[in-house]
Tab-separated table of C-alpha atoms and ligand atoms in Angstrom:
chain	number	residue	atom	x	y	z
B	1	MET	CA	0.000	0.000	0.000
B	2	LYS	CA	0.972	3.653	-0.114
B	3	ILE	CA	1.688	5.135	3.298
B	4	SER	CA	2.670	8.560	4.546
B	5	VAL	CA	4.401	8.956	7.890
B	6	ILE	CA	4.069	12.338	9.582
B	7	GLY	CA	7.072	13.124	11.779
B	8	THR	CA	10.418	11.466	11.215
B	9	GLY	CA	11.784	11.084	14.723
B	10	TYR	CA	12.540	7.742	16.369
B	11	VAL	CA	9.113	6.238	15.776
B	12	GLY	CA	8.419	7.836	12.378
B	13	THR	CA	11.741	6.986	10.748
B	14	VAL	CA	11.789	3.430	12.055
B	15	SER	CA	8.139	2.838	11.085
B	16	ALA	CA	8.716	4.328	7.628
B	17	ALA	CA	11.823	2.229	6.963
B	18	CYS	CA	10.167	-0.946	8.261
B	19	PHE	CA	6.946	-0.384	6.289
B	20	ALA	CA	9.143	0.035	3.188
B	21	GLU	CA	10.894	-3.220	4.081
B	22	LEU	CA	7.450	-4.879	4.274
B	23	GLY	CA	6.885	-3.803	0.659
B	24	HIS	CA	4.890	-0.578	1.061
B	25	ASP	CA	5.645	2.730	-0.659
B	26	VAL	CA	6.337	5.294	2.030
B	27	ILE	CA	6.470	9.098	2.014
B	28	CYS	CA	7.840	10.721	5.162
B	29	VAL	CA	6.720	14.220	6.105
B	30	ASP	CA	8.558	16.499	8.475
B	31	ILE	CA	8.871	20.220	9.089
B	32	ASP	CA	12.623	19.857	9.663
B	33	GLN	CA	14.341	20.187	6.273
B	34	SER	CA	17.612	18.683	7.527
B	35	LYS	CA	15.814	15.435	8.457
B	36	ILE	CA	14.097	15.362	5.064
B	37	ASP	CA	17.446	15.787	3.291
B	38	GLN	CA	19.071	13.090	5.398
B	39	ILE	CA	16.313	10.566	4.756
B	40	ASN	CA	16.336	11.263	1.030
B	41	ALA	CA	20.097	10.689	1.081
B	42	GLY	CA	19.537	7.357	2.871
B	43	ILE	CA	21.047	8.636	6.136
B	44	PRO	CA	19.094	8.069	9.375
B	45	PRO	CA	18.485	11.292	11.335
B	46	ILE	CA	18.874	9.233	14.534
B	47	TYR	CA	20.909	6.202	15.497
B	48	GLU	CA	19.064	2.887	15.581
B	49	GLU	CA	20.566	-0.530	15.012
B	50	GLY	CA	19.773	-1.721	11.470
B	51	LEU	CA	18.112	1.545	10.415
B	52	SER	CA	20.987	2.743	8.264
B	53	GLU	CA	20.875	-0.454	6.172
B	54	LEU	CA	17.093	-0.157	5.642
B	55	LEU	CA	17.282	3.516	4.644
B	56	LYS	CA	20.141	2.853	2.242
B	57	LYS	CA	18.130	0.049	0.679
B	58	HIS	CA	14.823	1.934	0.284
B	59	ALA	CA	15.564	5.690	0.062
B	60	GLY	CA	15.015	7.026	-3.447
B	61	ASN	CA	13.210	3.821	-4.230
B	62	ARG	CA	10.266	2.869	-1.997
B	63	LEU	CA	10.937	5.619	0.514
B	64	SER	CA	11.151	9.395	0.204
B	65	ALA	CA	10.737	12.440	2.424
B	66	THR	CA	9.134	15.833	1.925
B	67	SER	CA	7.674	18.779	3.810
B	68	ASP	CA	4.710	18.855	1.426
B	69	TYR	CA	1.589	17.451	3.154
B	70	ASP	CA	-0.525	17.787	-0.010
B	71	PHE	CA	1.922	15.674	-1.989
B	72	ALA	CA	2.136	13.060	0.763
B	73	VAL	CA	-1.625	12.793	1.300
B	74	THR	CA	-2.429	12.725	-2.418
B	75	ASN	CA	0.099	9.974	-2.977
B	76	SER	CA	-0.796	7.739	-0.064
B	77	GLU	CA	-3.818	5.858	1.242
B	78	VAL	CA	-2.945	5.899	4.937
B	79	SER	CA	-1.196	8.590	7.042
B	80	PHE	CA	0.463	7.756	10.356
B	81	ILE	CA	0.821	10.632	12.815
B	82	CYS	CA	4.181	10.021	14.537
B	83	VAL	CA	4.960	13.482	15.911
B	84	GLY	CA	6.133	14.165	19.461
B	85	THR	CA	3.778	14.420	22.454
B	86	PRO	CA	5.922	16.166	25.081
B	87	SER	CA	4.882	17.137	28.608
B	88	ASP	CA	3.539	20.604	29.324
B	89	ALA	CA	4.726	22.694	32.292
B	90	GLU	CA	2.541	20.665	34.707
B	91	GLY	CA	3.640	17.322	33.267
B	92	SER	CA	0.364	16.682	31.420
B	93	ILE	CA	0.452	15.854	27.726
B	94	ASP	CA	1.073	18.746	25.322
B	95	LEU	CA	-0.957	17.961	22.213
B	96	GLY	CA	0.146	21.078	20.320
B	97	ILE	CA	2.216	19.183	17.735
B	98	VAL	CA	-0.450	16.493	17.238
B	99	LYS	CA	-3.038	19.241	16.693
B	100	ALA	CA	-0.795	21.018	14.153
B	101	ALA	CA	-0.177	17.778	12.237
B	102	SER	CA	-3.927	16.936	12.331
B	103	GLN	CA	-4.767	20.369	10.949
B	104	SER	CA	-2.257	19.986	8.102
B	105	LEU	CA	-3.627	16.517	7.311
B	106	GLY	CA	-7.185	17.861	7.377
B	107	ASN	CA	-6.301	20.688	4.979
B	108	SER	CA	-4.676	18.230	2.583
B	109	LEU	CA	-7.605	15.806	2.783
B	110	LYS	CA	-10.043	18.520	1.740
B	111	ASN	CA	-9.306	18.137	-1.950
B	112	LYS	CA	-8.737	14.416	-1.951
B	113	LYS	CA	-11.521	12.324	-3.439
B	114	GLU	CA	-10.264	8.853	-2.515
B	115	TYR	CA	-10.766	7.251	0.889
B	116	HIS	CA	-7.871	7.914	3.251
B	117	VAL	CA	-7.165	6.602	6.765
B	118	VAL	CA	-5.518	8.761	9.421
B	119	VAL	CA	-3.758	6.688	12.081
B	120	VAL	CA	-2.467	8.103	15.346
B	121	LYS	CA	0.756	6.319	16.283
B	122	SER	CA	2.016	9.007	18.648
B	123	THR	CA	1.396	8.139	22.296
B	124	VAL	CA	-1.694	10.124	23.258
B	125	VAL	CA	-3.876	9.980	26.377
B	126	PRO	CA	-7.220	8.141	26.110
B	127	GLU	CA	-9.903	10.012	24.153
B	128	THR	CA	-7.381	12.076	22.124
B	129	THR	CA	-7.979	10.349	18.793
B	130	GLU	CA	-11.747	10.686	19.097
B	131	LYS	CA	-12.044	14.033	20.856
B	132	VAL	CA	-9.034	15.975	19.536
B	133	VAL	CA	-7.642	14.533	16.293
B	134	LEU	CA	-10.955	13.524	14.678
B	135	PRO	CA	-12.733	16.901	15.153
B	136	ILE	CA	-9.693	18.819	13.833
B	137	ILE	CA	-9.534	16.652	10.730
B	138	GLU	CA	-13.291	16.886	10.195
B	139	LYS	CA	-13.152	20.678	10.511
B	140	HIS	CA	-10.224	21.241	8.165
B	141	SER	CA	-11.110	18.580	5.584
B	142	GLU	CA	-14.785	19.561	5.649
B	143	LYS	CA	-15.527	15.827	5.645
B	144	LYS	CA	-17.222	13.582	8.176
B	145	GLN	CA	-15.741	10.478	9.742
B	146	GLY	CA	-16.687	7.644	7.408
B	147	GLU	CA	-15.725	9.702	4.369
B	148	PHE	CA	-12.218	9.187	5.745
B	149	GLY	CA	-11.052	6.606	8.273
B	150	ILE	CA	-9.533	7.137	11.691
B	151	ALA	CA	-7.544	4.713	13.826
B	152	MET	CA	-5.107	4.506	16.723
B	153	ASN	CA	-2.113	2.180	16.504
B	154	PRO	CA	0.257	2.628	19.459
B	155	GLU	CA	3.939	1.840	19.157
B	156	PHE	CA	5.764	-0.356	21.694
B	157	LEU	CA	9.291	-0.400	20.242
B	158	ARG	CA	12.344	-0.063	22.471
B	159	GLU	CA	14.850	2.583	21.426
B	160	GLY	CA	18.093	0.908	20.435
B	161	LYS	CA	16.219	-2.213	19.274
B	162	ALA	CA	13.480	-0.353	17.433
B	163	VAL	CA	13.919	-1.962	14.008
B	164	TYR	CA	14.010	-5.455	15.507
B	165	ASP	CA	10.991	-4.693	17.694
B	166	PHE	CA	8.966	-3.304	14.795
B	167	MET	CA	9.599	-6.476	12.802
B	168	HIS	CA	9.169	-8.853	15.792
B	169	PRO	CA	6.546	-7.274	18.043
B	170	ASP	CA	4.923	-8.939	21.074
B	171	LYS	CA	1.677	-7.275	20.118
B	172	ILE	CA	0.130	-5.051	17.493
B	173	VAL	CA	-2.842	-3.015	18.670
B	174	VAL	CA	-5.249	-1.437	16.221
B	175	GLY	CA	-8.034	0.712	17.624
B	176	ALA	CA	-10.574	1.963	15.121
B	177	LEU	CA	-14.063	3.443	15.148
B	178	ASP	CA	-15.103	1.466	12.095
B	179	LYS	CA	-14.148	-1.917	10.685
B	180	LYS	CA	-12.975	-0.609	7.318
B	181	SER	CA	-10.203	1.619	8.761
B	182	GLY	CA	-9.176	-1.080	11.242
B	183	ASP	CA	-8.919	-3.670	8.454
B	184	ILE	CA	-6.772	-1.349	6.346
B	185	VAL	CA	-4.370	-0.604	9.194
B	186	ALA	CA	-4.161	-4.276	10.213
B	187	SER	CA	-3.424	-5.268	6.611
B	188	LEU	CA	-0.288	-3.084	6.596
B	189	TYR	CA	1.323	-5.455	9.085
B	190	ARG	CA	0.850	-8.483	6.850
B	191	GLY	CA	4.207	-10.220	6.779
B	192	ILE	CA	4.819	-9.732	10.484
B	193	LYS	CA	4.145	-12.778	12.628
B	194	CYS	CA	2.042	-11.396	15.441
B	195	GLU	CA	-1.531	-11.528	16.601
B	196	ILE	CA	-3.327	-8.206	16.106
B	197	THR	CA	-5.461	-6.916	18.978
B	198	ARG	CA	-8.445	-5.109	17.471
B	199	THR	CA	-10.234	-2.598	19.643
B	200	ASN	CA	-11.513	0.988	19.795
B	201	PRO	CA	-9.159	4.034	19.800
B	202	ARG	CA	-9.467	4.930	23.511
B	203	THR	CA	-8.700	1.367	24.572
B	204	ALA	CA	-5.707	1.291	22.207
B	205	GLU	CA	-4.502	4.563	23.745
B	206	MET	CA	-4.905	3.174	27.276
B	207	ILE	CA	-3.119	-0.092	26.412
B	208	LYS	CA	-0.015	1.939	25.576
B	209	TYR	CA	-0.151	3.930	28.847
B	210	ALA	CA	-0.930	0.886	30.986
B	211	ASN	CA	1.981	-0.914	29.343
B	212	ASN	CA	4.499	1.855	30.025
B	213	ALA	CA	3.135	2.672	33.474
B	214	PHE	CA	3.440	-0.971	34.515
B	215	LEU	CA	7.041	-1.239	33.304
B	216	ALA	CA	7.922	2.035	35.046
B	217	THR	CA	6.213	0.741	38.207
B	218	LYS	CA	8.297	-2.438	38.073
B	219	ILE	CA	11.492	-0.379	37.925
B	220	SER	CA	10.513	1.930	40.779
B	221	PHE	CA	9.421	-1.112	42.790
B	222	ALA	CA	12.802	-2.747	42.178
B	223	ASN	CA	14.509	0.486	43.224
B	224	GLU	CA	12.488	0.782	46.419
B	225	ILE	CA	13.299	-2.813	47.367
B	226	GLY	CA	16.912	-2.176	46.275
B	227	ASN	CA	17.243	0.869	48.539
B	228	ILE	CA	15.938	-1.128	51.503
B	229	CYS	CA	18.259	-4.037	50.614
B	230	LYS	CA	21.250	-1.694	50.511
B	231	MET	CA	20.525	-0.483	54.053
B	232	LEU	CA	20.143	-4.055	55.288
B	233	GLY	CA	23.270	-5.373	53.541
B	234	ILE	CA	21.286	-7.585	51.174
B	235	ASP	CA	22.157	-8.020	47.490
B	236	THR	CA	18.948	-6.972	45.743
B	237	TYR	CA	20.064	-8.669	42.507
B	238	GLU	CA	20.131	-12.008	44.317
B	239	VAL	CA	16.662	-11.205	45.658
B	240	MET	CA	15.216	-10.268	42.258
B	241	GLU	CA	16.853	-13.237	40.553
B	242	ALA	CA	14.707	-15.445	42.790
B	243	VAL	CA	11.604	-13.210	42.737
B	244	GLY	CA	11.709	-13.068	38.938
B	245	LYS	CA	11.443	-16.867	38.732
B	246	ASP	CA	7.772	-16.492	39.638
B	247	PHE	CA	6.062	-16.647	36.240
B	248	ARG	CA	3.451	-14.154	37.455
B	249	ILE	CA	6.213	-11.588	37.961
B	250	GLY	CA	8.989	-12.323	35.439
B	251	ARG	CA	12.645	-11.249	35.683
B	252	HIS	CA	12.550	-8.262	33.275
B	253	PHE	CA	12.588	-4.703	34.645
B	254	LEU	CA	13.522	-5.795	38.167
B	255	ASN	CA	17.078	-4.465	37.925
B	256	SER	CA	17.478	-1.725	40.482
B	257	GLY	CA	19.752	1.214	39.727
B	258	ALA	CA	19.652	4.878	38.794
B	259	GLY	CA	16.073	4.678	37.498
B	260	PHE	CA	14.269	5.033	34.197
B	261	GLY	CA	14.619	7.828	31.669
B	262	GLY	CA	13.992	8.226	27.975
B	263	SER	CA	11.345	9.922	25.955
B	264	CYS	CA	8.546	7.629	27.098
B	265	PHE	CA	8.330	6.288	30.657
B	266	PRO	CA	8.647	9.562	32.626
B	267	LYS	CA	6.555	11.542	30.163
B	268	ASP	CA	3.882	8.877	29.750
B	269	VAL	CA	3.436	8.193	33.464
B	270	LYS	CA	3.154	11.955	34.052
B	271	ALA	CA	0.660	12.278	31.185
B	272	LEU	CA	-1.494	9.517	32.685
B	273	ILE	CA	-1.338	11.304	36.047
B	274	GLY	CA	-2.464	14.467	34.224
B	275	LYS	CA	-5.355	12.636	32.550
B	276	ALA	CA	-6.411	11.110	35.890
B	277	LYS	CA	-6.385	14.574	37.456
B	278	GLU	CA	-8.579	15.858	34.634
B	279	ILE	CA	-11.236	13.280	35.564
B	280	ASP	CA	-10.800	13.881	39.329
B	281	TYR	CA	-8.967	10.693	40.168
B	282	GLU	CA	-5.939	10.788	42.475
B	283	PRO	CA	-3.352	8.352	41.007
B	284	GLN	CA	-1.380	7.650	44.190
B	285	LEU	CA	0.653	4.723	42.907
B	286	LEU	CA	1.666	6.490	39.695
B	287	ARG	CA	2.810	9.541	41.663
B	288	SER	CA	5.013	7.337	43.843
B	289	VAL	CA	6.519	5.691	40.761
B	290	ILE	CA	7.696	9.119	39.578
B	291	GLU	CA	8.866	10.219	43.047
B	292	VAL	CA	11.029	7.122	43.569
B	293	ASN	CA	12.469	7.618	40.106
B	294	GLU	CA	13.338	11.262	40.711
B	295	ARG	CA	15.086	10.501	44.011
B	296	GLN	CA	17.052	7.539	42.700
B	297	PRO	CA	19.848	9.208	40.674
B	298	LEU	CA	20.427	11.771	43.414
B	299	ARG	CA	21.159	8.899	45.810
B	300	MET	CA	24.343	8.393	43.775
B	301	VAL	CA	25.479	11.918	44.598
B	302	GLU	CA	24.593	11.260	48.269
B	303	LEU	CA	26.779	8.142	48.261
B	304	LEU	CA	29.538	10.228	46.694
B	305	LYS	CA	29.230	12.934	49.349
B	306	ASN	CA	29.236	10.322	52.128
B	307	ARG	CA	32.494	8.964	50.782
B	308	LEU	CA	34.317	12.105	49.568
B	309	GLY	CA	32.792	14.820	51.749
B	310	GLU	CA	32.637	18.226	50.081
B	311	LEU	CA	32.493	17.791	46.285
B	312	LYS	CA	33.541	21.357	45.408
B	313	GLY	CA	36.572	21.213	43.096
B	314	LYS	CA	36.541	17.384	42.964
B	315	LYS	CA	36.731	15.846	39.528
B	316	ILE	CA	33.920	13.356	38.924
B	317	ALA	CA	33.923	11.202	35.802
B	318	VAL	CA	30.421	10.423	34.547
B	319	LEU	CA	30.417	7.341	32.322
B	320	GLY	CA	27.267	7.037	30.262
B	321	LEU	CA	25.034	9.927	29.209
B	322	ALA	CA	22.416	8.251	27.020
B	323	PHE	CA	19.238	7.297	28.887
B	324	LYS	CA	20.043	3.674	28.053
B	325	ASN	CA	22.583	1.704	26.054
B	326	ASP	CA	22.589	1.480	22.248
B	327	THR	CA	21.073	4.909	21.676
B	328	ASP	CA	22.269	8.506	21.410
B	329	ASP	CA	19.005	9.693	23.032
B	330	ILE	CA	19.537	11.640	26.270
B	331	ARG	CA	15.923	12.625	26.910
B	332	GLU	CA	15.242	12.299	30.668
B	333	SER	CA	18.563	10.475	31.048
B	334	ARG	CA	19.328	9.848	34.729
B	335	ALA	CA	22.743	11.404	34.033
B	336	ILE	CA	21.045	14.803	33.673
B	337	PRO	CA	19.935	15.343	37.323
B	338	VAL	CA	23.262	13.870	38.479
B	339	ILE	CA	25.360	16.260	36.367
B	340	ARG	CA	23.129	19.181	37.383
B	341	GLU	CA	23.569	18.335	41.071
B	342	LEU	CA	27.341	17.860	40.683
B	343	LEU	CA	27.662	21.256	38.983
B	344	ASP	CA	25.459	22.865	41.661
B	345	VAL	CA	27.834	21.702	44.391
B	346	GLY	CA	30.890	22.902	42.445
B	347	ALA	CA	32.278	19.564	41.211
B	348	ILE	CA	34.232	19.346	37.951
B	349	VAL	CA	32.535	16.911	35.594
B	350	SER	CA	34.325	14.894	32.920
B	351	ALA	CA	31.989	12.853	30.768
B	352	TYR	CA	32.110	10.045	28.252
B	353	ASP	CA	29.445	8.265	26.260
B	354	PRO	CA	30.019	6.131	23.148
B	355	MET	CA	27.184	7.898	21.297
B	356	ALA	CA	25.551	10.669	23.285
B	357	ASN	CA	28.362	13.210	23.944
B	358	ALA	CA	27.131	15.596	21.243
B	359	ASN	CA	23.524	15.520	22.447
B	360	MET	CA	24.471	16.103	26.082
B	361	LYS	CA	26.774	18.961	25.056
B	362	ARG	CA	23.716	20.880	23.896
B	363	LEU	CA	22.387	20.683	27.461
B	364	PHE	CA	25.609	21.121	29.460
B	365	ASN	CA	28.291	22.808	27.396
B	366	SER	CA	30.507	23.724	30.328
B	367	ILE	CA	31.597	20.193	31.204
B	368	GLU	CA	34.450	18.299	29.527
B	369	TYR	CA	33.503	15.561	27.063
B	370	TYR	CA	35.971	12.825	26.119
B	371	SER	CA	36.073	10.277	23.363
B	372	SER	CA	37.219	7.422	25.578
B	373	THR	CA	36.627	6.112	29.086
B	374	GLY	CA	40.337	6.382	29.897
B	375	ASP	CA	40.474	10.083	29.014
B	376	ALA	CA	37.379	10.874	31.086
B	377	LEU	CA	38.766	8.950	34.073
B	378	ARG	CA	42.248	10.574	34.062
B	379	GLY	CA	42.817	12.368	37.392
B	380	ALA	CA	39.212	11.816	38.600
B	381	ASP	CA	38.327	11.557	42.293
B	382	ALA	CA	35.450	9.224	41.555
B	383	CYS	CA	33.547	7.672	38.701
B	384	LEU	CA	29.789	7.308	38.324
B	385	ILE	CA	28.330	4.673	35.998
B	386	MET	CA	25.070	6.036	34.615
B	387	THR	CA	24.308	3.952	31.494
B	388	GLU	CA	24.380	0.209	30.899
B	389	TRP	CA	26.721	0.300	27.887
B	390	ASN	CA	28.169	-3.110	27.080
B	391	GLU	CA	31.685	-1.698	26.782
B	392	PHE	CA	31.600	-0.626	30.451
B	393	LYS	CA	31.186	-4.244	31.557
B	394	SER	CA	34.705	-5.105	30.465
B	395	LEU	CA	36.431	-2.048	31.979
B	396	ASP	CA	39.296	-3.025	34.263
B	397	ASN	CA	42.774	-1.433	34.058
B	398	GLU	CA	41.265	1.780	32.704
B	399	PHE	CA	40.572	2.897	36.299
B	400	GLU	CA	44.306	3.059	37.084
B	401	VAL	CA	44.525	6.613	35.700
B	402	MET	CA	42.134	7.912	38.395
B	403	LYS	CA	43.433	10.029	41.269
B	404	LYS	CA	41.197	8.256	43.800
B	405	LYS	CA	39.985	4.833	42.880
B	406	LEU	CA	36.277	4.975	43.604
B	407	ILE	CA	33.371	3.716	41.498
B	408	ILE	CA	29.725	4.438	42.292
B	409	ASP	CA	27.812	2.128	40.030
B	410	GLY	CA	24.238	3.037	39.100
B	411	ARG	CA	23.791	0.089	36.734
B	412	HIS	CA	25.248	-3.011	38.420
B	413	MET	CA	28.071	-3.289	35.895
B	414	LEU	CA	31.456	-3.330	37.582
B	415	GLY	CA	31.463	-5.440	40.738
B	416	HIS	CA	34.327	-7.503	39.262
B	417	VAL	CA	36.968	-4.735	39.132
B	418	LYS	CA	39.850	-5.385	41.570
B	419	ASN	CA	41.922	-2.873	43.543
B	420	ILE	CA	39.257	-0.196	43.534
B	421	GLU	CA	36.633	0.869	46.038
B	422	TYR	CA	33.312	-0.159	44.543
B	423	ILE	CA	29.943	1.103	45.794
B	424	GLY	CA	26.744	-0.191	44.232
B	425	LEU	CA	23.710	2.056	44.322
B	426	CYS	CA	21.355	-0.594	45.745
B	427	TRP	CA	23.612	-3.586	46.295
D	1	NAD	P1	10.642	12.817	17.956
D	1	NAD	O1	10.559	14.092	18.704
D	1	NAD	O2	11.939	12.076	17.855
D	1	NAD	O3	10.124	13.053	16.462
D	1	NAD	C1	9.031	13.829	16.128
D	1	NAD	C2	9.233	14.389	14.718
D	1	NAD	O4	8.065	15.122	14.338
D	1	NAD	C3	10.405	15.353	14.588
D	1	NAD	O5	11.238	14.948	13.532
D	1	NAD	C4	9.746	16.705	14.285
D	1	NAD	O6	10.523	17.555	13.462
D	1	NAD	C5	8.485	16.248	13.581
D	1	NAD	N1	7.397	17.233	13.571
D	1	NAD	C6	7.092	18.177	14.506
D	1	NAD	N2	6.022	18.881	14.122
D	1	NAD	C7	5.615	18.385	12.927
D	1	NAD	C8	4.549	18.679	12.035
D	1	NAD	N3	3.659	19.622	12.305
D	1	NAD	N4	4.467	17.955	10.896
D	1	NAD	C9	5.365	16.978	10.606
D	1	NAD	N5	6.385	16.651	11.421
D	1	NAD	C10	6.504	17.350	12.566
D	1	NAD	O7	9.533	11.857	18.599
D	1	NAD	P2	9.560	10.263	18.778
D	1	NAD	O8	10.494	9.861	19.868
D	1	NAD	O9	9.662	9.614	17.455
D	1	NAD	O10	8.090	10.056	19.362
D	1	NAD	C11	6.943	10.265	18.581
D	1	NAD	C12	5.734	9.730	19.325
D	1	NAD	O11	5.846	8.313	19.509
D	1	NAD	C13	5.562	10.294	20.731
D	1	NAD	O12	4.196	10.416	21.028
D	1	NAD	C14	6.198	9.239	21.619
D	1	NAD	O13	5.677	9.253	22.934
D	1	NAD	C15	5.793	7.968	20.888
D	1	NAD	N6	6.685	6.826	21.125
D	1	NAD	C16	8.023	7.002	21.167
D	1	NAD	C17	8.848	5.904	21.364
D	1	NAD	C18	10.347	6.067	21.442
D	1	NAD	O14	11.006	5.107	21.836
D	1	NAD	N7	10.908	7.207	21.079
D	1	NAD	C19	8.310	4.615	21.499
D	1	NAD	C20	6.930	4.469	21.408
D	1	NAD	C21	6.130	5.579	21.220
């Protein structure tokens, strides 16, 4: 089929490249000309394993990018809205970008005679597709639902493994108001081995939030237990290894550490809290999930202060800036509050990340960035491990260049290193 993908960030670019790989013709739309140029040149605007190969294979062939909504809508049968849904000042969802994209789609649909389905893939709080996107499209296209289709198809991919996850999903959820649009959206995934859950848009929207909120809850739960374990001299990893054997619980997301970050968990849990507030429900558990997560990285600085005393003028090496391994994405990275706190107390920060130095530099340009672990560690009074990069697991002699040999590990990576004082965050 012919698909247009609105917004070429992590979700849009990966979806576009994977739909092309499934045999569809895909037009990407963005308002950022540099992303359009990169995609047309077969260069991914973001790093994702396997994405470069797919773009090289399909760009200029089955895949192209443009800023022209009219062209994209005219030349496609289905449009996926994949734009960002950031938090507003209170933490609730900011639908400004979704509204702008819906308006542009509506305007372009006005002159189109053929049936067209608009699919919301962005993560939006329940009722958004029906009460926000649909009315905007109806208004600007001067058409009624039924003359065009509307559906909600949330995305569950993990950054870093996004291409793999798109092609090998655990679930595909299609929420539609009418069978015809749902059938069209479901048919796009032909070729992927996965059962498709068919439902209505608001349920599809809630499935995405419930999914992320549960995973975030698991992490904050593991961190709470981990903090208690630390105080009692218990290894929380040994505890969770056994707890995770219970099939009702499972071992995933029980690793305690510096907490969750990224563009989804913090924002989505806060958005669900915002939606609950809107309908006068007090989401106590969800609030605690966020609170535990906000305290967790700062516990690393506390451990550092307990060990080194005053941090003013001390050189602290921060290893890992990306919110997780295998991505250059720093959004809500747990390294951010840690670096902010270190700078506030007058520490000198030297940082290294295999992929995310450039992105973090836009946020903190006064700290020193290095292109290797060894360079970041040279002369440091302590080292904080903030991201679970594979290459950190094998670090050993690299720590010899430090002034004081002290590791505070936020990711349970380096317990094996000899001749160094090692402090685990929760173990
Ligand atoms: P992103 O910020 O990386 O990308 C959004 C893109 O939309 C940008 O390229 C931006 O230039 C473009 N854009 C902005 N306004 C536009 C407009 N009016 N028309 C066309 N393009 C426009 O966002 P993302 O991380 O890809 O996330 C997109 C959505 O998917 C969000 O709702 C997010 O919560 C959800 N999601 C993200 C992930 C993830 O891992 N990143 C996973 C699942 C779901």
